């Protein structure tokens, strides 16, 4: 079995999502002896955001500069990781009501027509990523955005990720959530709850 571990927080050792993804990966490793793990830190080594050169390459006009060619190769390697992984673990903090731009840059390399999805009859999108993969997302955020909270309408993090992953055929998604981390006296119990969810995976 193969696991792809992705972190996107810019907070380094102070990151709640990184702590949770590390615990999730350790849990999966304990459950699956011999699990092969690959790691991508899109905050430490970000992929470039889409540019005219990237789009041109998709339509048969490869760039000539080495930096863009190398970046396109990294995007292709990420696509290979997506298809090879049986389990995908993603650290996804909320930044300004959405996901980090570094994580979005990665996703822009993974949602590619003709590779990870296609349009079927009547323009209906069809995911091309093989079925059976499990996605576990460590979702962290400073406020309270679950349904019933006043700020729930501002939640464009988990809902966005769910839509993006479902679009390419990834439907087995579990969120391990720690929210309200910026609220007084809420960080410790919220992290403890998330860690209990990991132990029960």
Short mmCIF file of N, CA and C in Angstrom, two decimals, residues 67-162:
data_model
loop_
_atom_site.label_atom_id
_atom_site.label_comp_id
_atom_site.label_asym_id
_atom_site.label_seq_id
_atom_site.Cartn_x
_atom_site.Cartn_y
_atom_site.Cartn_z
N UNK A 67 13.30 26.81 -15.42
CA UNK A 67 12.54 26.85 -14.18
C UNK A 67 11.10 26.39 -14.40
N UNK A 68 10.48 26.86 -15.48
CA UNK A 68 9.10 26.46 -15.76
C UNK A 68 9.03 24.99 -16.16
N UNK A 69 10.00 24.53 -16.93
CA UNK A 69 10.03 23.11 -17.30
C UNK A 69 10.15 22.23 -16.06
N UNK A 70 10.99 22.63 -15.12
CA UNK A 70 11.16 21.86 -13.89
C UNK A 70 9.88 21.87 -13.07
N UNK A 71 9.20 23.01 -13.05
CA UNK A 71 7.96 23.12 -12.28
C UNK A 71 6.88 22.26 -12.90
N UNK A 72 6.80 22.23 -14.21
CA UNK A 72 5.82 21.38 -14.89
C UNK A 72 6.12 19.90 -14.60
N UNK A 73 7.39 19.55 -14.56
CA UNK A 73 7.77 18.17 -14.23
C UNK A 73 7.35 17.82 -12.82
N UNK A 74 7.47 18.76 -11.88
CA UNK A 74 7.03 18.50 -10.50
C UNK A 74 5.51 18.30 -10.46
N UNK A 75 4.78 19.05 -11.27
CA UNK A 75 3.34 18.87 -11.33
C UNK A 75 2.97 17.50 -11.88
N UNK A 76 3.71 17.05 -12.88
CA UNK A 76 3.47 15.71 -13.45
C UNK A 76 3.77 14.63 -12.42
N UNK A 77 4.82 14.84 -11.63
CA UNK A 77 5.15 13.87 -10.57
C UNK A 77 4.05 13.81 -9.52
N UNK A 78 3.46 14.97 -9.21
CA UNK A 78 2.35 15.00 -8.26
C UNK A 78 1.15 14.23 -8.79
N UNK A 79 0.88 14.35 -10.09
CA UNK A 79 -0.21 13.59 -10.69
C UNK A 79 0.06 12.09 -10.56
N UNK A 80 1.31 11.68 -10.77
CA UNK A 80 1.67 10.27 -10.61
C UNK A 80 1.43 9.80 -9.18
N UNK A 81 1.77 10.65 -8.20
CA UNK A 81 1.56 10.31 -6.79
C UNK A 81 0.06 10.13 -6.52
N UNK A 82 -0.75 11.00 -7.08
CA UNK A 82 -2.20 10.92 -6.89
C UNK A 82 -2.73 9.56 -7.33
N UNK A 83 -2.30 9.11 -8.50
CA UNK A 83 -2.82 7.86 -9.04
C UNK A 83 -2.23 6.65 -8.33
N UNK A 84 -1.01 6.78 -7.80
CA UNK A 84 -0.35 5.64 -7.16
C UNK A 84 -0.82 5.41 -5.73
N UNK A 85 -1.28 6.47 -5.05
CA UNK A 85 -1.58 6.37 -3.62
C UNK A 85 -2.87 5.61 -3.35
N UNK A 86 -2.86 4.81 -2.30
CA UNK A 86 -4.07 4.17 -1.80
C UNK A 86 -4.73 5.04 -0.73
N UNK A 87 -3.89 5.78 0.00
CA UNK A 87 -4.36 6.67 1.06
C UNK A 87 -3.70 8.03 0.83
N UNK A 88 -4.49 9.10 0.94
CA UNK A 88 -3.97 10.46 0.79
C UNK A 88 -4.29 11.22 2.06
N UNK A 89 -3.27 11.75 2.69
CA UNK A 89 -3.44 12.53 3.93
C UNK A 89 -3.06 13.96 3.63
N UNK A 90 -3.99 14.88 3.89
CA UNK A 90 -3.78 16.29 3.55
C UNK A 90 -3.93 17.16 4.79
N UNK A 91 -2.95 17.99 5.04
CA UNK A 91 -3.07 19.01 6.07
C UNK A 91 -3.60 20.28 5.44
N UNK A 92 -4.79 20.70 5.86
CA UNK A 92 -5.46 21.83 5.20
C UNK A 92 -5.96 22.84 6.23
N UNK A 93 -5.11 23.78 6.64
CA UNK A 93 -5.60 24.84 7.51
C UNK A 93 -6.49 25.80 6.74
N UNK A 94 -7.32 26.53 7.46
CA UNK A 94 -8.12 27.58 6.85
C UNK A 94 -7.36 28.90 6.91
N UNK A 95 -7.20 29.50 5.74
CA UNK A 95 -6.62 30.85 5.65
C UNK A 95 -7.66 31.75 4.99
N UNK A 96 -8.13 32.75 5.74
CA UNK A 96 -9.10 33.70 5.18
C UNK A 96 -10.28 33.00 4.53
N UNK A 97 -10.82 32.03 5.26
CA UNK A 97 -12.04 31.29 4.91
C UNK A 97 -11.85 30.23 3.84
N UNK A 98 -10.62 30.05 3.33
CA UNK A 98 -10.38 29.05 2.30
C UNK A 98 -9.12 28.27 2.59
N UNK A 99 -8.63 27.57 1.57
CA UNK A 99 -7.41 26.77 1.73
C UNK A 99 -6.19 27.62 1.38
N UNK A 100 -5.01 27.24 1.86
CA UNK A 100 -3.79 27.98 1.51
C UNK A 100 -3.58 28.00 -0.01
N UNK A 101 -3.04 29.11 -0.51
CA UNK A 101 -2.81 29.22 -1.95
C UNK A 101 -1.83 28.16 -2.43
N UNK A 102 -0.91 27.74 -1.55
CA UNK A 102 0.06 26.70 -1.94
C UNK A 102 -0.65 25.36 -2.20
N UNK A 103 -1.68 25.07 -1.41
CA UNK A 103 -2.45 23.85 -1.62
C UNK A 103 -3.28 23.97 -2.89
N UNK A 104 -3.83 25.15 -3.12
CA UNK A 104 -4.61 25.37 -4.36
C UNK A 104 -3.71 25.21 -5.58
N UNK A 105 -2.45 25.66 -5.50
CA UNK A 105 -1.53 25.51 -6.62
C UNK A 105 -1.31 24.03 -6.94
N UNK A 106 -1.20 23.20 -5.90
CA UNK A 106 -1.07 21.76 -6.12
C UNK A 106 -2.32 21.20 -6.77
N UNK A 107 -3.47 21.58 -6.25
CA UNK A 107 -4.72 21.04 -6.78
C UNK A 107 -4.91 21.44 -8.25
N UNK A 108 -4.43 22.65 -8.61
CA UNK A 108 -4.52 23.06 -10.00
C UNK A 108 -3.72 22.15 -10.92
N UNK A 109 -2.72 21.45 -10.38
CA UNK A 109 -1.95 20.50 -11.18
C UNK A 109 -2.61 19.13 -11.22
N UNK A 110 -3.53 18.89 -10.28
CA UNK A 110 -4.17 17.58 -10.19
C UNK A 110 -5.52 17.53 -10.88
N UNK A 111 -6.15 18.65 -11.10
CA UNK A 111 -7.42 18.70 -11.81
C UNK A 111 -7.14 19.09 -13.25
N UNK A 112 -6.89 18.09 -14.07
CA UNK A 112 -6.49 18.31 -15.46
C UNK A 112 -7.40 17.48 -16.37
N UNK A 113 -8.10 18.17 -17.26
CA UNK A 113 -9.00 17.48 -18.19
C UNK A 113 -8.24 16.46 -19.00
N UNK A 114 -8.83 15.27 -19.13
CA UNK A 114 -8.21 14.19 -19.88
C UNK A 114 -7.27 13.34 -19.07
N UNK A 115 -6.92 13.80 -17.86
CA UNK A 115 -6.04 13.02 -17.00
C UNK A 115 -6.75 12.59 -15.72
N UNK A 116 -7.27 13.56 -14.96
CA UNK A 116 -7.96 13.21 -13.72
C UNK A 116 -9.47 13.34 -13.83
N UNK A 117 -9.95 13.95 -14.91
CA UNK A 117 -11.39 14.01 -15.16
C UNK A 117 -11.62 14.22 -16.66
N UNK A 118 -12.85 13.96 -17.06
CA UNK A 118 -13.27 14.24 -18.44
C UNK A 118 -14.72 14.67 -18.41
N UNK A 119 -15.18 15.22 -19.50
CA UNK A 119 -16.59 15.57 -19.62
C UNK A 119 -17.28 14.50 -20.44
N UNK A 120 -18.30 13.88 -19.84
CA UNK A 120 -19.04 12.82 -20.51
C UNK A 120 -20.23 13.35 -21.27
N UNK A 121 -21.23 12.49 -21.44
CA UNK A 121 -22.43 12.85 -22.19
C UNK A 121 -23.11 14.06 -21.56
N UNK A 122 -23.48 15.01 -22.40
CA UNK A 122 -24.16 16.20 -21.91
C UNK A 122 -23.27 17.11 -21.09
N UNK A 123 -21.97 16.90 -21.17
CA UNK A 123 -21.06 17.76 -20.41
C UNK A 123 -20.93 17.40 -18.95
N UNK A 124 -21.45 16.23 -18.57
CA UNK A 124 -21.36 15.81 -17.17
C UNK A 124 -19.93 15.40 -16.86
N UNK A 125 -19.32 15.99 -15.81
CA UNK A 125 -17.94 15.63 -15.48
C UNK A 125 -17.84 14.21 -14.92
N UNK A 126 -16.78 13.52 -15.29
CA UNK A 126 -16.53 12.16 -14.84
C UNK A 126 -15.11 12.10 -14.27
N UNK A 127 -14.99 11.70 -13.01
CA UNK A 127 -13.67 11.57 -12.40
C UNK A 127 -12.93 10.37 -12.97
N UNK A 128 -11.64 10.54 -13.21
CA UNK A 128 -10.83 9.47 -13.79
C UNK A 128 -9.85 8.86 -12.79
N UNK A 129 -9.83 9.37 -11.56
CA UNK A 129 -8.96 8.79 -10.55
C UNK A 129 -9.57 7.46 -10.10
N UNK A 130 -8.78 6.39 -10.08
CA UNK A 130 -9.34 5.07 -9.74
C UNK A 130 -10.06 5.06 -8.40
N UNK A 131 -11.14 4.32 -8.36
CA UNK A 131 -11.94 4.21 -7.13
C UNK A 131 -11.16 3.45 -6.06
N UNK A 132 -11.59 3.60 -4.81
CA UNK A 132 -11.02 2.84 -3.71
C UNK A 132 -10.00 3.57 -2.89
N UNK A 133 -9.65 4.79 -3.28
CA UNK A 133 -8.68 5.56 -2.51
C UNK A 133 -9.37 6.24 -1.33
N UNK A 134 -8.66 6.35 -0.23
CA UNK A 134 -9.19 7.02 0.95
C UNK A 134 -8.43 8.32 1.16
N UNK A 135 -9.17 9.39 1.46
CA UNK A 135 -8.57 10.69 1.73
C UNK A 135 -8.89 11.08 3.17
N UNK A 136 -7.86 11.41 3.92
CA UNK A 136 -8.03 11.87 5.30
C UNK A 136 -7.46 13.29 5.37
N UNK A 137 -8.30 14.23 5.76
CA UNK A 137 -7.90 15.64 5.76
C UNK A 137 -7.88 16.17 7.19
N UNK A 138 -6.72 16.69 7.60
CA UNK A 138 -6.62 17.38 8.88
C UNK A 138 -7.01 18.84 8.65
N UNK A 139 -8.20 19.19 9.10
CA UNK A 139 -8.75 20.52 8.90
C UNK A 139 -8.60 21.32 10.18
N UNK A 140 -7.91 22.46 10.10
CA UNK A 140 -7.71 23.30 11.28
C UNK A 140 -8.11 24.72 10.96
N UNK A 141 -8.69 25.39 11.96
CA UNK A 141 -9.11 26.78 11.75
C UNK A 141 -9.29 27.49 13.09
N UNK A 142 -9.07 28.79 13.05
CA UNK A 142 -9.09 29.57 14.28
C UNK A 142 -10.46 29.79 14.85
N UNK A 143 -11.47 29.94 13.99
CA UNK A 143 -12.84 30.19 14.44
C UNK A 143 -13.71 28.96 14.37
N UNK A 144 -15.00 29.18 14.54
CA UNK A 144 -15.99 28.10 14.52
C UNK A 144 -16.86 28.23 13.28
N UNK A 145 -16.75 27.25 12.39
CA UNK A 145 -17.42 27.35 11.09
C UNK A 145 -18.33 26.17 10.79
N UNK A 146 -18.49 25.26 11.73
CA UNK A 146 -19.41 24.15 11.50
C UNK A 146 -20.84 24.66 11.52
N UNK A 147 -21.77 23.92 10.88
CA UNK A 147 -23.17 24.36 10.83
C UNK A 147 -23.71 24.68 12.22
N UNK A 148 -24.47 25.76 12.29
CA UNK A 148 -25.04 26.21 13.56
C UNK A 148 -24.27 27.34 14.20
N UNK A 149 -23.03 27.57 13.75
CA UNK A 149 -22.23 28.69 14.24
C UNK A 149 -22.47 29.92 13.38
N UNK A 150 -22.37 31.12 13.97
CA UNK A 150 -22.65 32.35 13.22
C UNK A 150 -21.80 32.52 11.96
N UNK A 151 -20.57 31.99 11.96
CA UNK A 151 -19.68 32.17 10.81
C UNK A 151 -19.73 31.01 9.83
N UNK A 152 -20.71 30.13 9.97
CA UNK A 152 -20.76 28.93 9.12
C UNK A 152 -20.82 29.27 7.64
N UNK A 153 -21.46 30.36 7.28
CA UNK A 153 -21.59 30.73 5.86
C UNK A 153 -20.26 31.13 5.24
N UNK A 154 -19.26 31.38 6.07
CA UNK A 154 -17.94 31.78 5.57
C UNK A 154 -17.00 30.60 5.36
N UNK A 155 -17.50 29.40 5.56
CA UNK A 155 -16.68 28.19 5.42
C UNK A 155 -16.53 27.84 3.94
N UNK A 156 -15.35 28.10 3.40
CA UNK A 156 -15.06 27.75 2.00
C UNK A 156 -13.77 26.92 1.93
N UNK A 157 -13.52 26.17 2.97
CA UNK A 157 -12.30 25.37 3.08
C UNK A 157 -12.65 23.90 2.87
N UNK A 158 -13.36 23.30 3.82
CA UNK A 158 -13.73 21.89 3.69
C UNK A 158 -14.68 21.67 2.52
N UNK A 159 -15.63 22.57 2.34
CA UNK A 159 -16.58 22.42 1.24
C UNK A 159 -15.87 22.51 -0.12
N UNK A 160 -14.90 23.41 -0.23
CA UNK A 160 -14.14 23.57 -1.48
C UNK A 160 -13.32 22.31 -1.75
N UNK A 161 -12.62 21.82 -0.75
CA UNK A 161 -11.83 20.61 -0.92
C UNK A 161 -12.70 19.41 -1.30
N UNK A 162 -13.84 19.29 -0.65
CA UNK A 162 -14.75 18.18 -0.97
C UNK A 162 -15.19 18.24 -2.42
#
